[in-house]
Short mmCIF file of C-alpha atoms and ligand atoms in Angstrom, two decimals:
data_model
loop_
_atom_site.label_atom_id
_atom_site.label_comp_id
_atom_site.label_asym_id
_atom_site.label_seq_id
_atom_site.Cartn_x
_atom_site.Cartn_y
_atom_site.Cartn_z
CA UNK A 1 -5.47 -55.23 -51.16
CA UNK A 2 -4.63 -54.97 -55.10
CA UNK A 3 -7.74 -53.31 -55.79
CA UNK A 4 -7.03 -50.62 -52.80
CA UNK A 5 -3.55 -50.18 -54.03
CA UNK A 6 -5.07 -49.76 -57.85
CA UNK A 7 -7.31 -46.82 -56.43
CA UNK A 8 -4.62 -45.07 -55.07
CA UNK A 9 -2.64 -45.24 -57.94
CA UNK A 10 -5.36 -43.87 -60.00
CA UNK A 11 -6.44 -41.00 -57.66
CA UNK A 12 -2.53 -39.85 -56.74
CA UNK A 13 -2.28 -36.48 -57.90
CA UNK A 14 -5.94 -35.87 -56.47
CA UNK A 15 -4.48 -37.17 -53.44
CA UNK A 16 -1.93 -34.68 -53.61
CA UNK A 17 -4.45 -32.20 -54.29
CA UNK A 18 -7.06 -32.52 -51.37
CA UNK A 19 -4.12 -32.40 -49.03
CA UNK A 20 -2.63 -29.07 -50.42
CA UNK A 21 -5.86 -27.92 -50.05
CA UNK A 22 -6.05 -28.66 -45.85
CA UNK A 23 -2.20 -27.40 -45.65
CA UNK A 24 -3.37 -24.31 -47.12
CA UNK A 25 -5.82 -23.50 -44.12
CA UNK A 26 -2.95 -22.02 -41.85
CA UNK A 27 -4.67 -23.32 -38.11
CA UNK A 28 -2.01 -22.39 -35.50
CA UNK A 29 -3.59 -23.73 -32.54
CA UNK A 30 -1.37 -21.45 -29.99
CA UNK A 31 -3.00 -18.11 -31.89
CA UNK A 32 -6.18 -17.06 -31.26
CA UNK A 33 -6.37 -15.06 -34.64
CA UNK A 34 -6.45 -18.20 -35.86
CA UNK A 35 -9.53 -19.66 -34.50
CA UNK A 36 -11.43 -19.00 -37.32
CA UNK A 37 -9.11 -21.45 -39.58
CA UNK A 38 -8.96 -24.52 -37.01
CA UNK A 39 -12.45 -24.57 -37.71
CA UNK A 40 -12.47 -24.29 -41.12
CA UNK A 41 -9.30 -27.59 -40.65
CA UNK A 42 -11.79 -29.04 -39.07
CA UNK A 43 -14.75 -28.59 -41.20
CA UNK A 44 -12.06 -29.67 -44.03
CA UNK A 45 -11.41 -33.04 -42.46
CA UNK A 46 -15.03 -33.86 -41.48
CA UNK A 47 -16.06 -33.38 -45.38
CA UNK A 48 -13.35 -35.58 -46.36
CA UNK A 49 -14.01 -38.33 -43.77
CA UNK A 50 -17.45 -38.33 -45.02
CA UNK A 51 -16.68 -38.38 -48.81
CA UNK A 52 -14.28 -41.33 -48.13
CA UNK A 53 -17.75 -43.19 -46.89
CA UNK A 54 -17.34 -42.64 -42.26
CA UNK A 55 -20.21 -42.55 -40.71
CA UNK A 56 -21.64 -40.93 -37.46
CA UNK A 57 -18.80 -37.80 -38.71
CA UNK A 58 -19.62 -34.96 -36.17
CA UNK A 59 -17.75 -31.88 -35.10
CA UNK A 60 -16.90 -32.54 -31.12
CA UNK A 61 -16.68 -28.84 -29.61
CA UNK A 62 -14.13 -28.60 -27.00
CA UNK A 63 -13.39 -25.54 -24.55
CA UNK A 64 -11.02 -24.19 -27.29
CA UNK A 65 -10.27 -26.19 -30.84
CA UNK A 66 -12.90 -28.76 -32.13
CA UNK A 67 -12.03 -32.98 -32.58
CA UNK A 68 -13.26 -34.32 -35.41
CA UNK A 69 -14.74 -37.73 -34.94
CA UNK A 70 -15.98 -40.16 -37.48
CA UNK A 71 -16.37 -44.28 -37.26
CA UNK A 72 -17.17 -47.00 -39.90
CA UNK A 73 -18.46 -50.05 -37.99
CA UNK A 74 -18.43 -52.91 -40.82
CA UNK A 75 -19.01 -56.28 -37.98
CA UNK A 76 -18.50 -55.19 -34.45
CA UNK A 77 -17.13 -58.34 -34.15
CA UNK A 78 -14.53 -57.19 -35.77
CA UNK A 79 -11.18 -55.66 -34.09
CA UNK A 80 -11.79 -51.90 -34.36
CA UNK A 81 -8.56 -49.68 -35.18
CA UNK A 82 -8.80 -45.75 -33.17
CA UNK A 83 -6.38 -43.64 -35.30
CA UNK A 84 -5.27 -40.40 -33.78
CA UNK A 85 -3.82 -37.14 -35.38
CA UNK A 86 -3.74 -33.64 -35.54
CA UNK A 87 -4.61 -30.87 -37.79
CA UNK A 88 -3.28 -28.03 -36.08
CA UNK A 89 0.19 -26.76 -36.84
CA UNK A 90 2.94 -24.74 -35.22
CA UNK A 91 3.66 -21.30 -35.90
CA UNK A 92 5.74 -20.52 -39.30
CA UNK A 93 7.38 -18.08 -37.60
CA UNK A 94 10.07 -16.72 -38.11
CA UNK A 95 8.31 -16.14 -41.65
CA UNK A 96 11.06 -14.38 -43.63
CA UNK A 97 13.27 -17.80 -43.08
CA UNK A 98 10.53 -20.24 -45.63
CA UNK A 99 11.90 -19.90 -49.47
CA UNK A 100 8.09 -20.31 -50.14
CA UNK A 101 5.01 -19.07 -48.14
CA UNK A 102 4.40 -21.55 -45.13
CA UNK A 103 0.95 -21.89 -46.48
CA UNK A 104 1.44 -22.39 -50.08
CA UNK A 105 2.61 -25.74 -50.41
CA UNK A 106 5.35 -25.99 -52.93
CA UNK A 107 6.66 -28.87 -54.68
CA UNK A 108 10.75 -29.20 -54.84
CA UNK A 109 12.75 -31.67 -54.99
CA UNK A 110 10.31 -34.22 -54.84
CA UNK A 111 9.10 -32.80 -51.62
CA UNK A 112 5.92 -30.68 -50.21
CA UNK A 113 6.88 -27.63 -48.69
CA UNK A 114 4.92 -26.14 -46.00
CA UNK A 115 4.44 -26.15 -42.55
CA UNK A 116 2.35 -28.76 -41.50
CA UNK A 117 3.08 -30.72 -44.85
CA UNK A 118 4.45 -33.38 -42.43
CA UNK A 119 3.27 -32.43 -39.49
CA UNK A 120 0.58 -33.45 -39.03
CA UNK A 121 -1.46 -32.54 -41.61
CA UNK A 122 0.40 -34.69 -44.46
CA UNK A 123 0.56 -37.72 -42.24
CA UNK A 124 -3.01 -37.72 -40.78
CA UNK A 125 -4.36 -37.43 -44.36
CA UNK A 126 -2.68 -40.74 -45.22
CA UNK A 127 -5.32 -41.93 -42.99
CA UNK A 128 -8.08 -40.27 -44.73
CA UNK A 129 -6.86 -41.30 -48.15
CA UNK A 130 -6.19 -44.82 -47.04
CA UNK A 131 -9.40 -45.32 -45.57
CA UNK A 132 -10.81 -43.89 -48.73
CA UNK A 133 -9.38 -46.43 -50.96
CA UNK A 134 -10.37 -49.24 -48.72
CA UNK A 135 -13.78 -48.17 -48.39
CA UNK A 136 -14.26 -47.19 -52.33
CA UNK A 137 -12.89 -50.99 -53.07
CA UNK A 138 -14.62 -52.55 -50.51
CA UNK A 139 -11.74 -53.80 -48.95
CA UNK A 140 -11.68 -52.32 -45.26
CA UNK A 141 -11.02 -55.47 -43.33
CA UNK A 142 -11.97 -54.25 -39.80
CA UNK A 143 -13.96 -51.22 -37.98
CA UNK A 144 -12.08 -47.57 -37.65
CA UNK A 145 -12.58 -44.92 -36.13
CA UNK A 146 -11.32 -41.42 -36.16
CA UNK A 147 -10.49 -38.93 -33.70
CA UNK A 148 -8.81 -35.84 -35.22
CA UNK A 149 -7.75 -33.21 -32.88
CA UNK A 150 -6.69 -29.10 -33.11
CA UNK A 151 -4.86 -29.09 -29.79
CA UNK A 152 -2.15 -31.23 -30.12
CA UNK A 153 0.68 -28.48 -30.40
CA UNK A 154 -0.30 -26.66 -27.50
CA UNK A 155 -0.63 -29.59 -25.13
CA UNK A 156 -4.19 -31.65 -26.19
CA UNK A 157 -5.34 -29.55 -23.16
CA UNK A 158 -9.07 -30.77 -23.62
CA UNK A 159 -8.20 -33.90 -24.77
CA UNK A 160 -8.29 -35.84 -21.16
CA UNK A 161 -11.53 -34.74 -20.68
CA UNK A 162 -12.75 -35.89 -24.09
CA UNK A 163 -11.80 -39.31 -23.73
CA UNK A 164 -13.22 -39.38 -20.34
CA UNK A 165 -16.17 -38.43 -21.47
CA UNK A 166 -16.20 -40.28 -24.87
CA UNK A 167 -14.75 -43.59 -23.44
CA UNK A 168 -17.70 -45.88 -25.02
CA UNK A 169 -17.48 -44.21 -28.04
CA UNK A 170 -13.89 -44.58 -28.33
CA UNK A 171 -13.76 -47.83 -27.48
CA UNK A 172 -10.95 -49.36 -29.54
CA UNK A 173 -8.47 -52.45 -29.76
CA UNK A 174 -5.33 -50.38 -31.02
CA UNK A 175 -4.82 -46.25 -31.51
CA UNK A 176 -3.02 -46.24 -34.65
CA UNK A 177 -0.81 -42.85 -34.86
CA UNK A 178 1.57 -40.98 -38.02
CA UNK A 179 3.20 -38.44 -36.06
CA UNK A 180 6.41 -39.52 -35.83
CA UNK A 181 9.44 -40.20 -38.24
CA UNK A 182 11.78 -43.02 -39.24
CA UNK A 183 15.40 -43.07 -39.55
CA UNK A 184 15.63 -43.10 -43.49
CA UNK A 185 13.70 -43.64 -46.46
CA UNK A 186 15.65 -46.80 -46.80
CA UNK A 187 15.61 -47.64 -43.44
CA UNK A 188 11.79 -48.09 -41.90
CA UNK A 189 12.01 -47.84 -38.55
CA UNK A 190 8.53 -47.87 -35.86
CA UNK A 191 8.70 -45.61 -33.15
CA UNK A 192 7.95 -47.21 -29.47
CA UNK A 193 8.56 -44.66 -27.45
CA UNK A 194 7.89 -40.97 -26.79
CA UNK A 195 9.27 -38.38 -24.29
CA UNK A 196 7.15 -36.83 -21.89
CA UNK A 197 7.42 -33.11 -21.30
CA UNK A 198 7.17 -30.52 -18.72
CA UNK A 199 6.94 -26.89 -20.01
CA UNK A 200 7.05 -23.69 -17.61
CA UNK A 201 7.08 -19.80 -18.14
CA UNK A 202 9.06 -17.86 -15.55
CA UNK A 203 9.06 -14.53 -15.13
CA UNK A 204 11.86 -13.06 -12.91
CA UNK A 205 11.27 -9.16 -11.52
CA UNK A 206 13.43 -6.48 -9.79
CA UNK A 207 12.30 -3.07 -9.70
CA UNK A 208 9.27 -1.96 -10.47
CA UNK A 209 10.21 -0.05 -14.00
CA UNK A 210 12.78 0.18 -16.48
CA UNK A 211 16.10 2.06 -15.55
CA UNK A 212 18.91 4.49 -16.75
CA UNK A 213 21.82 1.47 -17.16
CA UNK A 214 24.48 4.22 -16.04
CA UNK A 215 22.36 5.84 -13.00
CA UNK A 216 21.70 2.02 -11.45
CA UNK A 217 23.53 0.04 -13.15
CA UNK A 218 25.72 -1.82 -10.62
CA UNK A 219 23.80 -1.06 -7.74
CA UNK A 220 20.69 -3.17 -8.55
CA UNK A 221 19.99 -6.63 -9.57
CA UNK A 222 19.39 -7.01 -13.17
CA UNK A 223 16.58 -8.89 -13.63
CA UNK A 224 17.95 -10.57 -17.43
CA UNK A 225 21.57 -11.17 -15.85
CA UNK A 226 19.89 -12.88 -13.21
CA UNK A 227 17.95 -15.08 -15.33
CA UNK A 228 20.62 -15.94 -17.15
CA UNK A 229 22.50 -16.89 -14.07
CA UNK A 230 19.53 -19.00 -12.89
CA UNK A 231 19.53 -20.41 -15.88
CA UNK A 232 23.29 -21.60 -16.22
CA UNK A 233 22.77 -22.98 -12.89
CA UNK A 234 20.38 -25.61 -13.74
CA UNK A 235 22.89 -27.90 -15.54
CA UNK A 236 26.40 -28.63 -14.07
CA UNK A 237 29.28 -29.60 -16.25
CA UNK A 238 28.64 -32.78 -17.19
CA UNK A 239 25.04 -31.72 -18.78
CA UNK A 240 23.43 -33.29 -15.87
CA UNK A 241 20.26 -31.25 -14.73
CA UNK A 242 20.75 -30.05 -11.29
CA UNK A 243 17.28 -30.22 -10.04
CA UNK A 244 17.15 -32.02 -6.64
CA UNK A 245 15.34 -35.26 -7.37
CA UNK A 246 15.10 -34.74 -11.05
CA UNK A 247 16.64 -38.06 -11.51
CA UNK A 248 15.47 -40.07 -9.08
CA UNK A 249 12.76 -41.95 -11.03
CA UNK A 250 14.81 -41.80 -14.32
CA UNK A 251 14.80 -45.92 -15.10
CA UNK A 252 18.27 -46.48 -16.75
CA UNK A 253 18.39 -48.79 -19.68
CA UNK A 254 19.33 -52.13 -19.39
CA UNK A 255 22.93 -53.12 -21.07
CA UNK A 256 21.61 -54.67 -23.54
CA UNK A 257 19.51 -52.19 -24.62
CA UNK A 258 22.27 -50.03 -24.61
CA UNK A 259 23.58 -52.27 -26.62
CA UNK A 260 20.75 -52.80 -29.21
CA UNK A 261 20.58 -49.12 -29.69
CA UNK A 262 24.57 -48.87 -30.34
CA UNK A 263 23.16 -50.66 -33.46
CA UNK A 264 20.97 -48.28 -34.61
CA UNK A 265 22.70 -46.59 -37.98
CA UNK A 266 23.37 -43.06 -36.87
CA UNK A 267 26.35 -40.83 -38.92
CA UNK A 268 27.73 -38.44 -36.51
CA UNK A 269 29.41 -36.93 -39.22
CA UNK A 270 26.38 -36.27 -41.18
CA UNK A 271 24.39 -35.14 -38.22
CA UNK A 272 26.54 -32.97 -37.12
CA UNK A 273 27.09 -31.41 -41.33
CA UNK A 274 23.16 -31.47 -41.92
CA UNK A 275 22.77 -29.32 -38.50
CA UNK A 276 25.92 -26.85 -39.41
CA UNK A 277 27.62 -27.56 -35.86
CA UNK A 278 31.33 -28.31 -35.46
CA UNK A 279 30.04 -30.68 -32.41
CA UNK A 280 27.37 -32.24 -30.44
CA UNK A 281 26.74 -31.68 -26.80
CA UNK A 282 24.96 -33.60 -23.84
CA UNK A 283 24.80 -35.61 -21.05
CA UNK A 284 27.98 -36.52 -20.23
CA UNK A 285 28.45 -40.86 -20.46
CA UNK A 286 25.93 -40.77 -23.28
CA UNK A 287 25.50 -41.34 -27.00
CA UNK A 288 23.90 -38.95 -29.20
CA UNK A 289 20.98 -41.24 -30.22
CA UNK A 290 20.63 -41.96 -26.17
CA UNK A 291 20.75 -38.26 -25.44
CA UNK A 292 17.94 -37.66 -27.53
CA UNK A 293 15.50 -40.24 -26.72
CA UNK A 294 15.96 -42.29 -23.39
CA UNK A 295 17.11 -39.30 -21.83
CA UNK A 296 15.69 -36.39 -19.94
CA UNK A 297 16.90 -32.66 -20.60
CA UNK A 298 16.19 -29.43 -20.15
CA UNK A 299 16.24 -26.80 -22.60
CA UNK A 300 15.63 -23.28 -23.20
CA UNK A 301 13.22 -22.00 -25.62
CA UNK A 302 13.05 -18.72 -25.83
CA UNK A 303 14.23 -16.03 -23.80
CA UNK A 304 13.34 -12.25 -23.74
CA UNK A 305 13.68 -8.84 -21.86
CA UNK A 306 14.85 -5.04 -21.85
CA UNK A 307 15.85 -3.35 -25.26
CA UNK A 308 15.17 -6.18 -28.53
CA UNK A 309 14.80 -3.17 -31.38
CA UNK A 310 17.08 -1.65 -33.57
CA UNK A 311 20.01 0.53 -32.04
CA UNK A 312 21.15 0.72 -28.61
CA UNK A 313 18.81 1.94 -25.59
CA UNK A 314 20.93 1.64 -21.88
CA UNK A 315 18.49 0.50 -19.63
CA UNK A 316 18.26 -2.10 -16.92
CA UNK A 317 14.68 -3.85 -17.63
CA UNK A 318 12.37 -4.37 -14.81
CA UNK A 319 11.47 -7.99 -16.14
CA UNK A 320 13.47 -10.37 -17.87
CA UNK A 321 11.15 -13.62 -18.87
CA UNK A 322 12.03 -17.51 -20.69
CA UNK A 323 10.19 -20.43 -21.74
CA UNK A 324 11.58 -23.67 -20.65
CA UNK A 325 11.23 -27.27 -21.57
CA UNK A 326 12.02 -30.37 -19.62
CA UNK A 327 11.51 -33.82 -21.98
CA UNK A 328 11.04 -36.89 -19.65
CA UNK A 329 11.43 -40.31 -19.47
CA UNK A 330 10.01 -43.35 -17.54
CA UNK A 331 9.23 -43.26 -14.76
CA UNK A 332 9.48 -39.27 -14.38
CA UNK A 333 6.05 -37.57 -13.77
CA UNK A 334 5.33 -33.91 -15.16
CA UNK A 335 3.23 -32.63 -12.34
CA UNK A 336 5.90 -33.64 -9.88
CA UNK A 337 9.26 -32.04 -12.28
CA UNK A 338 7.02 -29.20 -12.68
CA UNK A 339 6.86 -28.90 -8.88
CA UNK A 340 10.82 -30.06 -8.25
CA UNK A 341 12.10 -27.36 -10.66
CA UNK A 342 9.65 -24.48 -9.41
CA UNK A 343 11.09 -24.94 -5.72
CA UNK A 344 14.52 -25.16 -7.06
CA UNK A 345 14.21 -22.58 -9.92
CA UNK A 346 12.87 -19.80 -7.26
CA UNK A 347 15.50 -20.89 -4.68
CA UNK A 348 18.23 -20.03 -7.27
CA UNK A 349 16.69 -16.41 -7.16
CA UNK A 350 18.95 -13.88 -5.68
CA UNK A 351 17.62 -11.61 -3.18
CA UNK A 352 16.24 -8.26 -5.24
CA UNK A 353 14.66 -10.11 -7.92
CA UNK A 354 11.07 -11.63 -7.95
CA UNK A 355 10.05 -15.19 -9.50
CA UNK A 356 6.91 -16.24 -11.36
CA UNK A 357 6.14 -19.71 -12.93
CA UNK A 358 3.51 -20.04 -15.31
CA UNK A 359 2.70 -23.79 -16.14
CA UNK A 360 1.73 -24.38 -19.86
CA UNK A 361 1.73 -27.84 -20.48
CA UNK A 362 2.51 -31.52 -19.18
CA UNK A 363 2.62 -34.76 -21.03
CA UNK A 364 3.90 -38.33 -19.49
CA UNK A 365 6.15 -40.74 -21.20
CA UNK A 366 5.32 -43.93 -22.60
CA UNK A 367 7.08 -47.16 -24.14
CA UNK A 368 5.26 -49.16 -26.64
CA UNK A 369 6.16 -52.77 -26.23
CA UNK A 370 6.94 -54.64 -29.41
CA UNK A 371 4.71 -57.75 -28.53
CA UNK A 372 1.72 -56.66 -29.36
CA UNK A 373 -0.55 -58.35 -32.49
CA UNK A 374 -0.91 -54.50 -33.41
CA UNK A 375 2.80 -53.78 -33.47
CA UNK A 376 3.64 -57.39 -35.68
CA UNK A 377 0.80 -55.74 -38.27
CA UNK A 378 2.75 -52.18 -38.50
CA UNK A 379 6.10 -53.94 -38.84
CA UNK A 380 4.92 -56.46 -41.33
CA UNK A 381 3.29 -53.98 -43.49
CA UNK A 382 6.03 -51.84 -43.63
CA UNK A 383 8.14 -55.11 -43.93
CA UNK A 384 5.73 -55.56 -47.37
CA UNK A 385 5.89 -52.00 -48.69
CA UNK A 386 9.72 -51.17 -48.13
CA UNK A 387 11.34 -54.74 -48.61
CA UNK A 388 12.79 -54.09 -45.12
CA UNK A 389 12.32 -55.03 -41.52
CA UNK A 390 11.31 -51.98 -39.69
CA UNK A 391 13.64 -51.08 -36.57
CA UNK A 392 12.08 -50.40 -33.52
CA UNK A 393 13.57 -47.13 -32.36
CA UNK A 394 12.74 -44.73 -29.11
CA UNK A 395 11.74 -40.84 -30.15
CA UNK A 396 12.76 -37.46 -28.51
CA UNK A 397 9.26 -35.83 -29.35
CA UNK A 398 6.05 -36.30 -27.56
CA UNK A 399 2.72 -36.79 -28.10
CA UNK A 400 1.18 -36.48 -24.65
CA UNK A 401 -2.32 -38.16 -25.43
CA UNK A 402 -0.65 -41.49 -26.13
CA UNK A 403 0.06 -42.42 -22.62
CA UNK A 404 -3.48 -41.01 -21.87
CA UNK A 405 -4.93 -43.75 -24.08
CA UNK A 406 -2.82 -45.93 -22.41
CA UNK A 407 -4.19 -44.80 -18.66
CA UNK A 408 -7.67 -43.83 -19.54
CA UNK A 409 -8.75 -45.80 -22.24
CA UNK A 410 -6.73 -49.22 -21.34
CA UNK A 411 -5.49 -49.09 -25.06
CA UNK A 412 -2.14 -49.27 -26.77
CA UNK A 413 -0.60 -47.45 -29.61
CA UNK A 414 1.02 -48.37 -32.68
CA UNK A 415 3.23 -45.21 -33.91
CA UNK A 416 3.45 -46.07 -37.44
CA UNK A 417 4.81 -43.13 -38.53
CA UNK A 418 6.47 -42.23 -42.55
CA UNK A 419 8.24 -38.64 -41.97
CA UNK A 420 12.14 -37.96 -41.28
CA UNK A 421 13.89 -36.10 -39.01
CA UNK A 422 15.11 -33.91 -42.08
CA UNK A 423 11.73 -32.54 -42.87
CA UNK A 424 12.15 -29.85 -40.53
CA UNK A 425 8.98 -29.72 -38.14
CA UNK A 426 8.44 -26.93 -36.34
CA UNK A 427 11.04 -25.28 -38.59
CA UNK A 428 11.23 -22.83 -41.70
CA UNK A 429 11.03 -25.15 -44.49
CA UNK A 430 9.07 -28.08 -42.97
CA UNK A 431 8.92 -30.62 -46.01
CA UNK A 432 7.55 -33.75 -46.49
CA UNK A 433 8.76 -36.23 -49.57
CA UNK A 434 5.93 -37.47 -52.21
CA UNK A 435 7.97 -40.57 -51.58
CA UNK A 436 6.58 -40.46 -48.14
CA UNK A 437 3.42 -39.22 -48.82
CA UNK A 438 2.91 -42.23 -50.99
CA UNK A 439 4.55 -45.03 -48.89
CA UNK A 440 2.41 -44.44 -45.66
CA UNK A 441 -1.31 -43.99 -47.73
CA UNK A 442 -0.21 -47.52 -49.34
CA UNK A 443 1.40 -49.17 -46.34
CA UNK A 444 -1.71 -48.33 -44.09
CA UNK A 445 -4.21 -50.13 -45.84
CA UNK A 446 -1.84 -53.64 -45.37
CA UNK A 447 -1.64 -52.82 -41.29
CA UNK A 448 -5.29 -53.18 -41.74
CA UNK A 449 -5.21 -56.45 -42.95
CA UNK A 450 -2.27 -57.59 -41.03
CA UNK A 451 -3.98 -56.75 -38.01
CA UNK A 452 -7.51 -57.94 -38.91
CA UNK A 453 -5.78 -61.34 -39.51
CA UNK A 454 -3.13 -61.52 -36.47
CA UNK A 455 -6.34 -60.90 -33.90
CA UNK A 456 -8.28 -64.02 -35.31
N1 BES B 1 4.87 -34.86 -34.28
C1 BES B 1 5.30 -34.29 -33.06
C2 BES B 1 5.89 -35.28 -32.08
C3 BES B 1 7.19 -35.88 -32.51
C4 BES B 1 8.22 -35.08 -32.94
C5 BES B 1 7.35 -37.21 -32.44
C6 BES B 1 9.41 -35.65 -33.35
C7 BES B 1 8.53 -37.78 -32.84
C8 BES B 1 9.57 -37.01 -33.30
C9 BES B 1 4.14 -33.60 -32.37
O1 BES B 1 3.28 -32.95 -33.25
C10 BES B 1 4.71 -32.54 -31.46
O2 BES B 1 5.44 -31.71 -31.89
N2 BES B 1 4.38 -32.61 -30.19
C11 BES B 1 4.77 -31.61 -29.25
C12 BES B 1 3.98 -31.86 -28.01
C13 BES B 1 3.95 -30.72 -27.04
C14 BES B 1 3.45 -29.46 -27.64
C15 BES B 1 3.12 -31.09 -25.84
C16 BES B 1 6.25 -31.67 -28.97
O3 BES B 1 6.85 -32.77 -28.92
O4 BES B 1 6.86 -30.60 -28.83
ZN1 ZN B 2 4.49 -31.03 -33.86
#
């Protein structure tokens, strides 16, 4: 591994470079303006994959964004390593919240600024790079292959199909994934587990146009109130959703688990300073950490109706609308809180006012278990790179195709991931430290090895 970790040394700032380069290709995967740049992303990563020496690199279409595949067989006797990740991004919006365009990465601080600088595209190039210095040195101790995707941020929608499809092809003894964070730069931590998610429109109506606020208002439902009613109603005052059955295949965590996660470092007091909130909120009987990972919840994420613009209007709107989020846990299934909360959400619906649900996405949970040759590889690695154990820690986010491996392809995951919970994904100001950058393109190369070795 000393020549790899020569290579990368020497080729850093072209590292840097290349990467800056793919961040600056703004491919939104929920806007269809942007179509055009997820295939230019795409057309980005396959050149790279095949300057870093893949073979069999091809362009997969899909019913909407493209996956990039590319494999380098060296003995198929071999284990072979599948790693997954994205290079679509969120939305920068709201836009006039960056200090720097979203799309011209900036350096500050010792950090890349832009969105998508962690996620994904800053932590799926480690791959690239990785594999690049392995390859140039000849030191790529087992098969890899790629699978790059432009979906994942709007629900890997055509993913399922793909790997149906492609199972042969994909074929794999470990998915090896950077799409998640640790706890600190100076404490590695390996994420084994991921929330599922459930994710609905609604739409709630009452009459059939927009009205004078002082001629009806009073004698009419209005639609937003109502919404906002419904909405109240779905937690109680503990924080506990109120969905009928939205518990019921919730598995609790043992005591000691409890117990090992009590260990976890967490500051409330800096959590609560570095989010500029006086105090947290949740589930009542629950830590913070625990509320955040091993926990279902609901949330709203955006709501909208009547009047937004500048100045007053009176009206009563005909149509009030909100996105909502559930995150799950084992052993909750999205297709079935999907169905629990439409029957409850439209039951909560007073008489005058119309409900709609709109589905958008679904993703199952998953928990990695720690046993695994593939895990003892990521933590040893990161063991060699940081000096440190890495903690095994369970993450709010999701990454829906992980359990799909898991179901489809028979194969686990390893969710070896180098970005913090700071760097502000999804956010204004998403950031992602050189520090980090660095750490994962030279701790990749020793899972490699680790792994070739601990499957002997
Ligand atoms: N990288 C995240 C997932 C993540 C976030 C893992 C935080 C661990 C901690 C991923 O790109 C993502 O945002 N996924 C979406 C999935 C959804 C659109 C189906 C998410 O979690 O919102
Ligand atoms: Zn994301």
């Amino acid at each position: 591994m000393q020549q790899t970790q020569s290579y990368i040394e020497a080729n850093r700032q072209r590292f840097l470079d290349e990467l800056f380069d793919l961040i600056r290709i703004p491919s939104v995967s929920t806007n269809p303006d942007h179509d055009k740049d997820l295939q230019r992303a795409a057309e980005f990563v396959q050149d790279c994959l095949k300057a870093a020496g893949a073979d069999k690199v091809e362009i997969c279409p899909t019913n909407r964004h493209p996956i990039v595949y590319a494999e380098k067989i060296i003995d198929p006797k071999l284990p072979t390593v599948l790693v997954y990740g994205h290079y679509d991004v969120q939305p920068a919006d709201p836009i006039e919240l960056w200090d720097a365009p979203p799309f011209e990465p900036t350096l500050k601080d010792g950090k890349i600024f832009a969105r998508g600088a962690c996620d994904d595209k800053g932590q799926m190039f480690m791959h690239i790079k990785a594999f690049e210095a392995m390859m140039a040195t000849g030191e790529l101790p087992c098969n890899v292959k790629f699978m790059i995707e432009g979906e994942e941020e709007i629900g890997s929608e055509n993913l399922p199909q793909f790997i149906r499809e492609n199972s042969e092809k994909l074929k794999a003894d470990i998915v090896l994934i950077s799409d998640t964070s640790m706890i600190a730069n100076d404490i590695p931590s390996i994420t084994v587990g991921l929330r599922g998610i459930a994710y609905v429109q609604v739409e709630v109506t009452g009459p059939d146009r927009d009205l004078h606020s002082g001629s009806y208002g009073g004698g009419v439902v209005n639609p937003i109130n109502a919404l906002c009613q419904m909405i109240a109603k779905l937690k109680d005052d503990k924080n506990r959703i109120t969905i009928p059955g939205f518990y019921d295949k919730v598995v609790e965590l043992s005591a000691e688990e409890r117990a090992a996660m009590a260990k976890v470092p967490f500051d409330l007091e800096a959590y609560k300073a570095d989010l500029g909130i006086e105090d947290v909120a949740g589930e009542e009987g629950y830590t913070t950490l625990e509320r955040v990972s091993v926990r279902p919840t609901l949330d709203v994420n955006g709501i909208w109706g009547g009047y937004t613009g500048e100045g007053a209007k009176t009206i009563i709107a005909s149509k009030a609308y909100a996105k909502i989020s559930m995150r799950l846990v084992p052993n909750q299934e999205s297709e079935e809180i999907i169905r629990l909360f439409s029957n409850y959400f439209t039951s909560l619906a007073p008489k005058g006012v119309k409900v709609k649900i709109d589905y958008y996405h679904g993703g199952e949970p998953v928990v990695i278990p720690t046993d695994l040759a593939a895990y003892k590889a990521a933590e040893l690695a990161m063991s060699q790179t940081f000096g440190k154990k890495p903690i095994p820690q369970r993450s709010g986010g999701s990454i829906p195709i992980v359990q799909l491996f898991k179901s489809v392809l028979g194969v686990n995951s390893v969710l070896m991931g180098f970005g913090l919970d700071s760097d502000a994904i999804h956010s204004p100001n998403e950031n992602f430290g050189l520090f980090n950058y660095y750490k994962g393109i030279e701790t990749i190369p020793y899972f490699y090895k680790n792994f070739a070795e601990l499957s002997k």
